[in-house]
mmCIF file of C-alpha atoms in Angstrom:
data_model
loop_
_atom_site.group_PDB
_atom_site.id
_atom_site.type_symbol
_atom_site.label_atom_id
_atom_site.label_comp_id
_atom_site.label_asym_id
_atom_site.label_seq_id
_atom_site.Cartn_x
_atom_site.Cartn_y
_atom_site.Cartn_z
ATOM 1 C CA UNK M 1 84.915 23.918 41.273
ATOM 2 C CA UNK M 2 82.697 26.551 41.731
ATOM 3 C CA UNK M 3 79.876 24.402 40.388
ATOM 4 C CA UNK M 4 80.349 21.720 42.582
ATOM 5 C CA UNK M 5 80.566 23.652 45.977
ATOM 6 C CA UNK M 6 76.854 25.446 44.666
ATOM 7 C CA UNK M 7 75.505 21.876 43.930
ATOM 8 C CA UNK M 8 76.988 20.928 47.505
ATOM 9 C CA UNK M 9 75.638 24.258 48.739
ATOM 10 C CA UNK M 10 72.203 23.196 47.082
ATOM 11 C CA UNK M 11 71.920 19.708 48.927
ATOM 12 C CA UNK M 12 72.646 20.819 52.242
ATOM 13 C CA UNK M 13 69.915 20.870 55.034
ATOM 14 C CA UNK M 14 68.694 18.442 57.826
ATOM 15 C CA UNK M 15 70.043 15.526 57.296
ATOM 16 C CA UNK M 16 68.048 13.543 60.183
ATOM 17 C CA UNK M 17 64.750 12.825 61.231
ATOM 18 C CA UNK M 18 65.047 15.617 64.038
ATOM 19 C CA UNK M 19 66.334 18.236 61.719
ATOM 20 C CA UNK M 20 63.220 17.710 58.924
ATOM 21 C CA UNK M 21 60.708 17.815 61.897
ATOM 22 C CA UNK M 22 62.134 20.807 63.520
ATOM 23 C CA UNK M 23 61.756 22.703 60.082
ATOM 24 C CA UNK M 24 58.129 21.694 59.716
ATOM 25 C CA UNK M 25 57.799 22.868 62.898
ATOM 26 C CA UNK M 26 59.417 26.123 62.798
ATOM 27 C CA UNK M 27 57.571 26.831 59.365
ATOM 28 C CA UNK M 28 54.085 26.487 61.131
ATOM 29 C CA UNK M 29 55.578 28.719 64.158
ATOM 30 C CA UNK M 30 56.224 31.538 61.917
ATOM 31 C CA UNK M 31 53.440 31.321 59.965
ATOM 32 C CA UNK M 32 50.740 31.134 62.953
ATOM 33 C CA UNK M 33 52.444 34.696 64.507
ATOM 34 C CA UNK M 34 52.041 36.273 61.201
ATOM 35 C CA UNK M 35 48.348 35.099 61.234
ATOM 36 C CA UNK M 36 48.530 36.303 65.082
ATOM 37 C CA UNK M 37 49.582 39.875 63.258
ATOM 38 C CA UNK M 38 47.095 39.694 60.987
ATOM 39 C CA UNK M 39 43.923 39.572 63.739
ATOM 40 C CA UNK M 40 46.076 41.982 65.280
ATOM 41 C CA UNK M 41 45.873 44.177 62.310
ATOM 42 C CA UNK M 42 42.222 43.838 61.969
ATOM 43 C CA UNK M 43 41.154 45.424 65.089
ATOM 44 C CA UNK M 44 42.412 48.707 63.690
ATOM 45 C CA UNK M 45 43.013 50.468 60.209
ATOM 46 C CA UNK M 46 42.724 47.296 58.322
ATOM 47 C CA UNK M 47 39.641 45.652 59.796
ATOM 48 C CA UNK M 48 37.953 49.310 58.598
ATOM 49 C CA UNK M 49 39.017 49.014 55.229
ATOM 50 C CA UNK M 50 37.776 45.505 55.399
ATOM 51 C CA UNK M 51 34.376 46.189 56.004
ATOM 52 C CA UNK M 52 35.103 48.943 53.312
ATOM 53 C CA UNK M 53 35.897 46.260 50.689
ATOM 54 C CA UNK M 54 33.250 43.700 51.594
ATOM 55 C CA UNK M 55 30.398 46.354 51.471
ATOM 56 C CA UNK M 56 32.181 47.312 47.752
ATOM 57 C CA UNK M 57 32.073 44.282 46.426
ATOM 58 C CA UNK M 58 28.376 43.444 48.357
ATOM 59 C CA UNK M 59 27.047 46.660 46.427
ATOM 60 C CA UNK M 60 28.709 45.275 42.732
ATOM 61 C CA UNK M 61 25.705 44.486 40.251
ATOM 62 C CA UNK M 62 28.251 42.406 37.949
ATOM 63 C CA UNK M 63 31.226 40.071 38.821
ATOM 64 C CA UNK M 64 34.525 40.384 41.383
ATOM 65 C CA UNK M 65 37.275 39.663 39.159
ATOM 66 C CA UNK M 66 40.543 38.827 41.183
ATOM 67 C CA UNK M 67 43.434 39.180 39.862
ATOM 68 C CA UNK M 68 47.142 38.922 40.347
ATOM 69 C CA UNK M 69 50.706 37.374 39.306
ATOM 70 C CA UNK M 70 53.015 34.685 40.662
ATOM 71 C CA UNK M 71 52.071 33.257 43.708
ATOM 72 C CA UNK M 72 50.008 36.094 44.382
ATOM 73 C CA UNK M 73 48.000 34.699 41.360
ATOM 74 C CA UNK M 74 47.664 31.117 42.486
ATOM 75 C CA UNK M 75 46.501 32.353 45.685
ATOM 76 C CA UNK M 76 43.720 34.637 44.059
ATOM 77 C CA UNK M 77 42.502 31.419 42.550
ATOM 78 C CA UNK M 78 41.984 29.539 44.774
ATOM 79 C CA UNK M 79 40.451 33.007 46.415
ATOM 80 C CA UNK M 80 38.131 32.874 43.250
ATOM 81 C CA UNK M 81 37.075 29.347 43.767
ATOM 82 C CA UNK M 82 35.669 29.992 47.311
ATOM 83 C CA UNK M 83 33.983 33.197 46.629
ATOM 84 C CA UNK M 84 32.282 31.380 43.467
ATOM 85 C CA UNK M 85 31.227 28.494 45.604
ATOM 86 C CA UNK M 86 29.920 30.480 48.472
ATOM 87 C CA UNK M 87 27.854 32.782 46.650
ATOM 88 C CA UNK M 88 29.869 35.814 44.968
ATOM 89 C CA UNK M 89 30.282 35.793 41.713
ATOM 90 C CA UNK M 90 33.815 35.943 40.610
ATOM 91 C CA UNK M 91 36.694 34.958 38.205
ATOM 92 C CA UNK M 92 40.219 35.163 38.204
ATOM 93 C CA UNK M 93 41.221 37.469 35.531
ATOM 94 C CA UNK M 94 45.548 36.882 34.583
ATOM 95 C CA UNK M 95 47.307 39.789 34.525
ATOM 96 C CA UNK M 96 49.252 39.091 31.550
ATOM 97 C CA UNK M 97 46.252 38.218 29.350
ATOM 98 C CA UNK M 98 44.631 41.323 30.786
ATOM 99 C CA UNK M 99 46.610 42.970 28.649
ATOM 100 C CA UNK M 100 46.126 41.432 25.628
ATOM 101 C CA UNK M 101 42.554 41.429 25.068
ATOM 102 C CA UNK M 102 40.866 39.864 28.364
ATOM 103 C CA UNK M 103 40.405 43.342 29.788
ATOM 104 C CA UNK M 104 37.477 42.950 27.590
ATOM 105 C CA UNK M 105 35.698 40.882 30.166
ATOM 106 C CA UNK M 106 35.781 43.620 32.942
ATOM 107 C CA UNK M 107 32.493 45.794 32.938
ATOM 108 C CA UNK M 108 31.849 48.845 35.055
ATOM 109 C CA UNK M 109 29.364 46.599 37.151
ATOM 110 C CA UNK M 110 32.521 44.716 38.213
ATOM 111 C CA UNK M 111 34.553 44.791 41.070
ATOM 112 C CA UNK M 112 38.665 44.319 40.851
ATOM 113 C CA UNK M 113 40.451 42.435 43.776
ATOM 114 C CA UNK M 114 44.324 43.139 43.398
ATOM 115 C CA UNK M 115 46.640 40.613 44.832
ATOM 116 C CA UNK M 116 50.395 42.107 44.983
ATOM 117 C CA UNK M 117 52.288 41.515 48.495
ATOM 118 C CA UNK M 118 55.257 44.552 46.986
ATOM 119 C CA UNK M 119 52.102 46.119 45.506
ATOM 120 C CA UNK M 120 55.145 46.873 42.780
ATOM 121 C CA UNK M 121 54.121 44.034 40.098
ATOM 122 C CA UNK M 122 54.505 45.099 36.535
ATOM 123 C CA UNK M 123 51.893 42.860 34.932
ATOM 124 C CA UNK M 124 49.253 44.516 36.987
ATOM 125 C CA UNK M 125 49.617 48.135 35.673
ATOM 126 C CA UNK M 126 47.273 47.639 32.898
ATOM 127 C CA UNK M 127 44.883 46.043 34.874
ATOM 128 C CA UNK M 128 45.337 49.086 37.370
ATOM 129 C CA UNK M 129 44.850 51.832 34.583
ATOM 130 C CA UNK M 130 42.121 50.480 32.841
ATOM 131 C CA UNK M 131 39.852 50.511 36.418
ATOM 132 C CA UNK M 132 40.879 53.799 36.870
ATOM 133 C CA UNK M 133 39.845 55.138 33.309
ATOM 134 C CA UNK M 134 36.810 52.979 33.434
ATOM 135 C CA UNK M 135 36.039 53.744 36.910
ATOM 136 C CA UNK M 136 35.904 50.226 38.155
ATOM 137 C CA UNK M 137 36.247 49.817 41.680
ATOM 138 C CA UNK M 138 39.689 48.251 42.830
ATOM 139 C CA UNK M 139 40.264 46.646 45.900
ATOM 140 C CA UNK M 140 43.884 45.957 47.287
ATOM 141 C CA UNK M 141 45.476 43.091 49.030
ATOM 142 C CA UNK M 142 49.501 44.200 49.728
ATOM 143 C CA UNK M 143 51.467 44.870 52.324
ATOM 144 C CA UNK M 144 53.042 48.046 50.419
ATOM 145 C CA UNK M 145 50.856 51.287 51.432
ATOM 146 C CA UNK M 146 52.772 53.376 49.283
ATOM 147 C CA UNK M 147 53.521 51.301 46.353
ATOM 148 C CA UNK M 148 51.658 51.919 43.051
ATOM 149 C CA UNK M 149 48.418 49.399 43.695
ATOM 150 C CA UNK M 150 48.202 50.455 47.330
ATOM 151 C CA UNK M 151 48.081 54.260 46.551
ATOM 152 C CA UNK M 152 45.660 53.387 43.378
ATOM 153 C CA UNK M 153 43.000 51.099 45.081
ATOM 154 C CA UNK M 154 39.475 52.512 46.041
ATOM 155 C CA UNK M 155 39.964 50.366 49.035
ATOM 156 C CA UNK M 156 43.983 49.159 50.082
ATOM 157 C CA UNK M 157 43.879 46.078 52.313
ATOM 158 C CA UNK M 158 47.293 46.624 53.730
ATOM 159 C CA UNK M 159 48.739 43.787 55.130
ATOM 160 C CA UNK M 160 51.391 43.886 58.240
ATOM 161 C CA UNK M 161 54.549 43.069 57.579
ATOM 162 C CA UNK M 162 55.791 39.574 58.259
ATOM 163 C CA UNK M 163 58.524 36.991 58.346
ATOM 164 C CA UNK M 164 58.717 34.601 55.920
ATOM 165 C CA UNK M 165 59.406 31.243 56.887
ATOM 166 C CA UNK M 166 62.002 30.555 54.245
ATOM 167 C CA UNK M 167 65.247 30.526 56.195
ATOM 168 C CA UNK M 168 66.252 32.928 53.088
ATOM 169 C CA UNK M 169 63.540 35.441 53.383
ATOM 170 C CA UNK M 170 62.909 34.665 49.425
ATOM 171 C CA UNK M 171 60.047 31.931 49.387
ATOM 172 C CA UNK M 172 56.804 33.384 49.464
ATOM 173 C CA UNK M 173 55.506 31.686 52.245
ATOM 174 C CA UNK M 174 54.091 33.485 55.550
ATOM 175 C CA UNK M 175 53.095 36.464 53.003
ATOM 176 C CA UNK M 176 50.384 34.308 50.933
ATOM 177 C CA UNK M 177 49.266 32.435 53.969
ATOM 178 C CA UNK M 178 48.228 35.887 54.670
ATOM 179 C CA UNK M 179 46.412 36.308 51.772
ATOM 180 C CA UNK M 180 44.312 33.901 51.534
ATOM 181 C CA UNK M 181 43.742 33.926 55.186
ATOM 182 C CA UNK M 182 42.372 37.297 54.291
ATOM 183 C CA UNK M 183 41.037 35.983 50.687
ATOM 184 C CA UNK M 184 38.847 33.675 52.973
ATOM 185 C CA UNK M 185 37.668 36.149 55.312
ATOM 186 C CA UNK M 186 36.607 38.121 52.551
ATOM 187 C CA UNK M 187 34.405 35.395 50.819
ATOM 188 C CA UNK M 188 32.967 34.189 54.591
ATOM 189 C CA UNK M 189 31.863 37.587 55.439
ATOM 190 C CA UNK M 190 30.352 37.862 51.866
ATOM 191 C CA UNK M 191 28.891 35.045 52.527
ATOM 192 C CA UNK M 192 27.481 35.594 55.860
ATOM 193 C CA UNK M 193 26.052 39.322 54.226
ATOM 194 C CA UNK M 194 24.217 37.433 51.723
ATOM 195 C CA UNK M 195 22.532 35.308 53.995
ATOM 196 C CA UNK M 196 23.998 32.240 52.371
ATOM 197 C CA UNK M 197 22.036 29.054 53.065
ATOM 198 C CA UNK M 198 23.363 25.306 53.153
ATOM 199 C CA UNK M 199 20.299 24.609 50.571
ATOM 200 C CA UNK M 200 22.221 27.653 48.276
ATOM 201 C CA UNK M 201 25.744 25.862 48.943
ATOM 202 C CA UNK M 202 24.189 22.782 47.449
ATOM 203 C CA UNK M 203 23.586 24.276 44.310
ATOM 204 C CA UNK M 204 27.112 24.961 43.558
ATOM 205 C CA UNK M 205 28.341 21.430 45.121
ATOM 206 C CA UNK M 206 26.339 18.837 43.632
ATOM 207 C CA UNK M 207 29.209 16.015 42.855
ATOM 208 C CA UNK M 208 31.118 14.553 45.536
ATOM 209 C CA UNK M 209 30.836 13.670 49.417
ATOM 210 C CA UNK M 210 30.032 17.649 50.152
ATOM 211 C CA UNK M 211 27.080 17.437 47.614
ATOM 212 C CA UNK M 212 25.990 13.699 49.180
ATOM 213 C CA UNK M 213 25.839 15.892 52.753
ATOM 214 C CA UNK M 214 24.044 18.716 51.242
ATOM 215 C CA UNK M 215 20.780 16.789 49.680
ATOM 216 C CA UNK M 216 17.316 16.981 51.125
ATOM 217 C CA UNK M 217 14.828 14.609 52.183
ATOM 218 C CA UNK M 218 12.858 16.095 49.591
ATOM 219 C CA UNK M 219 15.813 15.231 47.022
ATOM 220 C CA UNK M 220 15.749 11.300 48.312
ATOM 221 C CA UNK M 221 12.383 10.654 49.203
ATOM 222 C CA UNK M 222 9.790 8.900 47.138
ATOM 223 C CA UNK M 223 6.613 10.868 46.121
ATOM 224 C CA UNK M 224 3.185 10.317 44.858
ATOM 225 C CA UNK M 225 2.320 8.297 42.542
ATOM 226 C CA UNK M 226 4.947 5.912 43.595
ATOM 227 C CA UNK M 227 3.736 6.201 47.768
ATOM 228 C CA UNK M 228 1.341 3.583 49.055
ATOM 229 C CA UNK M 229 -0.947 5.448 50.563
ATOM 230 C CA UNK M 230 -3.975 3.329 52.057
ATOM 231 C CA UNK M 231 -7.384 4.682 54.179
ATOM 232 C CA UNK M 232 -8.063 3.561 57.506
ATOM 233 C CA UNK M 233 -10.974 1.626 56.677
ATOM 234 C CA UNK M 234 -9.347 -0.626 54.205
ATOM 235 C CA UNK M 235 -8.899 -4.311 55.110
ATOM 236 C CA UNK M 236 -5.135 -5.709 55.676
ATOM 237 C CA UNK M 237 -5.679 -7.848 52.762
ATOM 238 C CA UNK M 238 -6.156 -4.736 50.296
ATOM 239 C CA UNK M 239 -2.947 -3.080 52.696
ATOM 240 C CA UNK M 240 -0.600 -6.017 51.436
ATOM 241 C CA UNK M 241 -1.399 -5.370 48.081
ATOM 242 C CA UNK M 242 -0.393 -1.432 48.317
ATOM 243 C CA UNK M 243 2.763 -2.845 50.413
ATOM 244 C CA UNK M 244 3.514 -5.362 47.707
ATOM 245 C CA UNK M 245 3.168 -2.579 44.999
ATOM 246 C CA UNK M 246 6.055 -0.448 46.219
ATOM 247 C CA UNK M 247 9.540 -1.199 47.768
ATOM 248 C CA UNK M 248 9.414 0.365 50.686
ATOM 249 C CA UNK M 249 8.283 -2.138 53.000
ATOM 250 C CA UNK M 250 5.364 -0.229 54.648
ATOM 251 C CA UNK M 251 1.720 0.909 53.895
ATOM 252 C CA UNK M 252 1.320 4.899 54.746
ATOM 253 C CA UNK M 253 -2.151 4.886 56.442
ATOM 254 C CA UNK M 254 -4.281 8.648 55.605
ATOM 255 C CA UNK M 255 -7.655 9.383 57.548
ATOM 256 C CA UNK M 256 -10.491 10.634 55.561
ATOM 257 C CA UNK M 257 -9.017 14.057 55.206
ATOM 258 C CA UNK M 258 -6.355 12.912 53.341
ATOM 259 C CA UNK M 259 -3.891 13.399 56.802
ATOM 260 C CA UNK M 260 -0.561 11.266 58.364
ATOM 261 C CA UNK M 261 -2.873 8.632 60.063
ATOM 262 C CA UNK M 262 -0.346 6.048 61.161
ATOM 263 C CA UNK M 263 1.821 3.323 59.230
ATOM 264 C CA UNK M 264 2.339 -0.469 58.988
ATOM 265 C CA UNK M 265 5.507 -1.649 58.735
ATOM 266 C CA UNK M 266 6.687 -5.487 57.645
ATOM 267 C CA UNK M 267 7.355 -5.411 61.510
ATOM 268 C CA UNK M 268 3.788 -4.964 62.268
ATOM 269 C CA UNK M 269 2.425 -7.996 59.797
ATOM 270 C CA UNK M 270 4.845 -10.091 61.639
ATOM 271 C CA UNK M 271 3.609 -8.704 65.244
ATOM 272 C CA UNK M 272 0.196 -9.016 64.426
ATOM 273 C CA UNK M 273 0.176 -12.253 62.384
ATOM 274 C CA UNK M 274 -3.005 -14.174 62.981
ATOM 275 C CA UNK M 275 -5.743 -16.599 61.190
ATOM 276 C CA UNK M 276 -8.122 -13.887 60.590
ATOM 277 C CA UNK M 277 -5.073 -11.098 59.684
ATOM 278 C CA UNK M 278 -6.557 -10.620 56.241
ATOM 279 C CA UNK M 279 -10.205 -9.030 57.232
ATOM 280 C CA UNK M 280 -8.957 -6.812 59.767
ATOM 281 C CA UNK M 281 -8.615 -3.282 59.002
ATOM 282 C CA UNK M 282 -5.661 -0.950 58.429
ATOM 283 C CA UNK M 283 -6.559 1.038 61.720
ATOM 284 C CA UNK M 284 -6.542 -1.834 63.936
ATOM 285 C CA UNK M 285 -2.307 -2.716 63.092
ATOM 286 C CA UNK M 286 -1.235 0.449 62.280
ATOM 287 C CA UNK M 287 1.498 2.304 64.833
ATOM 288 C CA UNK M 288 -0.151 5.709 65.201
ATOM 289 C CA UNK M 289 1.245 9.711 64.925
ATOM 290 C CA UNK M 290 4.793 7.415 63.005
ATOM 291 C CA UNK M 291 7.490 9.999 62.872
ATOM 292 C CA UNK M 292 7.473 12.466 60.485
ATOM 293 C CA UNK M 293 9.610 14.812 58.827
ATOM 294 C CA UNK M 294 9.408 17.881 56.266
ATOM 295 C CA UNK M 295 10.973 17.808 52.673
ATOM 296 C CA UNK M 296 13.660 20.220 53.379
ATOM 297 C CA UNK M 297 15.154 18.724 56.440
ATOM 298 C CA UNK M 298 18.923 17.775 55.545
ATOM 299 C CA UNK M 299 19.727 13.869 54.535
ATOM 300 C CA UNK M 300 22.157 13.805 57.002
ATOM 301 C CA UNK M 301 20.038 14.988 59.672
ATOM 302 C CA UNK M 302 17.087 12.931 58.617
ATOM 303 C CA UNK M 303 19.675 9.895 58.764
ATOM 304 C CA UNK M 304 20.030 10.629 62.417
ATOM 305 C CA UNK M 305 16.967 10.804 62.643
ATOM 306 C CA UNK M 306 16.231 7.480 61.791
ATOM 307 C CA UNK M 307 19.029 5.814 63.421
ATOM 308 C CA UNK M 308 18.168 7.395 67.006
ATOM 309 C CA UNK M 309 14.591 5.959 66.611
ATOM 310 C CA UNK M 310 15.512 2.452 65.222
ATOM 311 C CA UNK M 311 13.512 3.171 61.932
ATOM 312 C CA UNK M 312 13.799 2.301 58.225
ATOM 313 C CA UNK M 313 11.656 4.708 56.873
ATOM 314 C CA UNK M 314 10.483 7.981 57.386
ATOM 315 C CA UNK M 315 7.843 10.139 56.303
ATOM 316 C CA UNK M 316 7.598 13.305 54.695
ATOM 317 C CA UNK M 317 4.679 15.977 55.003
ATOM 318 C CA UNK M 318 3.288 19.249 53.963
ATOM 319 C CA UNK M 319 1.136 20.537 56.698
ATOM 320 C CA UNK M 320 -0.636 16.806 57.718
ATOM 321 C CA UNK M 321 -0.468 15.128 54.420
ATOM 322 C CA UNK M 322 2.471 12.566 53.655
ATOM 323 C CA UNK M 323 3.971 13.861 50.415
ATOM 324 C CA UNK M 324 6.845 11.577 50.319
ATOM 325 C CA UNK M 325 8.866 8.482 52.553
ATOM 326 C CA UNK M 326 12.117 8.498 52.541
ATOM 327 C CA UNK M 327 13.663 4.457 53.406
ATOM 328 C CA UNK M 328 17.223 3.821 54.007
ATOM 329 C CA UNK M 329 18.558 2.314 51.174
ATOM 330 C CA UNK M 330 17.995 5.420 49.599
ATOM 331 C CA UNK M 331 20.724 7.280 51.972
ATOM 332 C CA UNK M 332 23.165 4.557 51.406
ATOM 333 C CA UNK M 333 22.304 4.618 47.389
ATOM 334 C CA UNK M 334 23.475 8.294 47.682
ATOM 335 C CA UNK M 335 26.516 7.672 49.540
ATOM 336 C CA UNK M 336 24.896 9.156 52.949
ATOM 337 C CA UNK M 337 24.785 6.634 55.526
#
């Protein structure tokens, strides 16, 4: 009997459409005032000790290694995974392997970040004793002040206290929203210290739709030998041959300097087809000062570019000479346009 009346216990909750909604809702509610306490927080003790913790781990010469157990510990991954991407270099470090053997990996050039909202976790006092025998910076994310990790970190980030948004107060939720609110403003001030460039986020994002938005024009573009590059002075009939020779449906036209001239286009054969097409010189059909752009101008951007000015192709320079083109087709090959 007992049994059944848990099980019945177990399946009780909102049984309409309202009822589900109105949890969602109330869920998000008490989650955005404890971020509301958080910024709160941040304008006094805390946002010191923040600036503390990102100047600690700024100053590191080896690796942050975050730590930390439960959902604490899945939070401090994906913590790990942003600070890697954005320019800190960091791994998450389990508590429970810590101790036996993978302490091994931590270095005195390292940094610890402790995730514990009781600051109480058992599985983390290894981890806790070994930075303070080795001297290894620790840095604290809890909300307990005077538990064991708060007292022990170099630098406690001491979270307020919140509400969970369990209806039984049991379900970490509201408390790791709070971490890795703070996890995230750790790793974007980091970021922001280091002077981190979209050209640098590239390097860590090369697959996917981020990496497709993160290319150059220098990444895309075709260069030399593979340009056709033609003088001013050449005839149109030595022009189609260059245009012929390459697949980007335009001759590049250089003065005698070796300098962006102009450039002929399919379009401007067709505008300027006549008997006596063939003799005339480069100069004489060319479109003159073409648009232009510089090798590490974003894809994206470039893309704009083009489409603003009604343009296929467009070319790339160092100082005045064309050291690339960069057509279309090439954006869509890499999943830009």
């Amino acid at each position: 009997m007992t049994a059944q009346i848990a099980a019945s216990t177990l399946r009780r909750g909102p049984a309409d459409a309202k009822g589900i909604l109105a949890a969602g809702l109330r869920t998000l509610a008490i989650e955005t005032a404890g971020l509301g306490l958080l910024q709160e927080a941040m304008k006094g003790p805390l946002g010191e000790a923040f600036v503390r913790a990102v100047e600690t781990i700024h100053a590191a010469q080896g690796r942050l290694i975050v730590t930390g157990m439960g959902k604490s510990g899945h939070v401090g991954n994906k913590i790990t995974a942003t600070l890697a991407s954005t320019g800190t270099p960091a791994f998450f470090l389990h508590p429970a392997e810590a101790s036996h053997g993978d302490l091994g990996m931590v270095t005195s050039g390292d940094v610890i970040l402790a995730l514990s909202w009781s600051g109480e976790t058992a599985e983390l006092r290894d981890i806790i004793h070994y930075s303070r025998r080795h001297r290894v910076p620790l840095v604290a994310i809890t909300s307990g002040a005077g538990s064991a990790l708060g007292k022990a970190a170099d630098v406690p980030l001491i979270l307020p206290k919140v509400e969970e948004a369990c209806p039984h107060g049991l379900a970490p939720t509201t408390s790791t929203t709070l971490q890795l609110a703070l996890g995230d403003a750790v790793a974007i001030a980091l970021l922001e210290k280091r002077g981190f460039t979209p050209a640098n986020f590239h390097q860590f994002h090369p697959g996917g739709k981020l990496g497709a938005q993160l290319l150059t024009v220098g990444d895309l573009m075709k260069k030399a030998p593979d340009l056709p590059l033609v003088r001013e002075d050449m005839d149109m009939g030595a022009v189609i041959v260059a245009m012929t020779g390459h697949s980007l449906g335009c001759a590049i036209v250089v003065d005698s300097a070796g300098a962006l001239a102009g450039i002929i286009t399919d379009g401007d054969l067709r505008r300027h087809m006549t008997p006596d097409i063939m003799q005339r010189k480069a100069a004489e059909l060319m479109t003159r000062s073409p648009y232009s752009t510089v090798p590490e101008m974003l894809a994206s951007a470039a893309l704009k570019e083009m489409n603003d000015r009604k343009i296929s192709v467009l070319v790339a320079v160092e100082g005045e000479r064309p050291v690339g083109a960069l057509h279309m087709h090439a954006l869509l090959a890499a999943g830009i346009a």
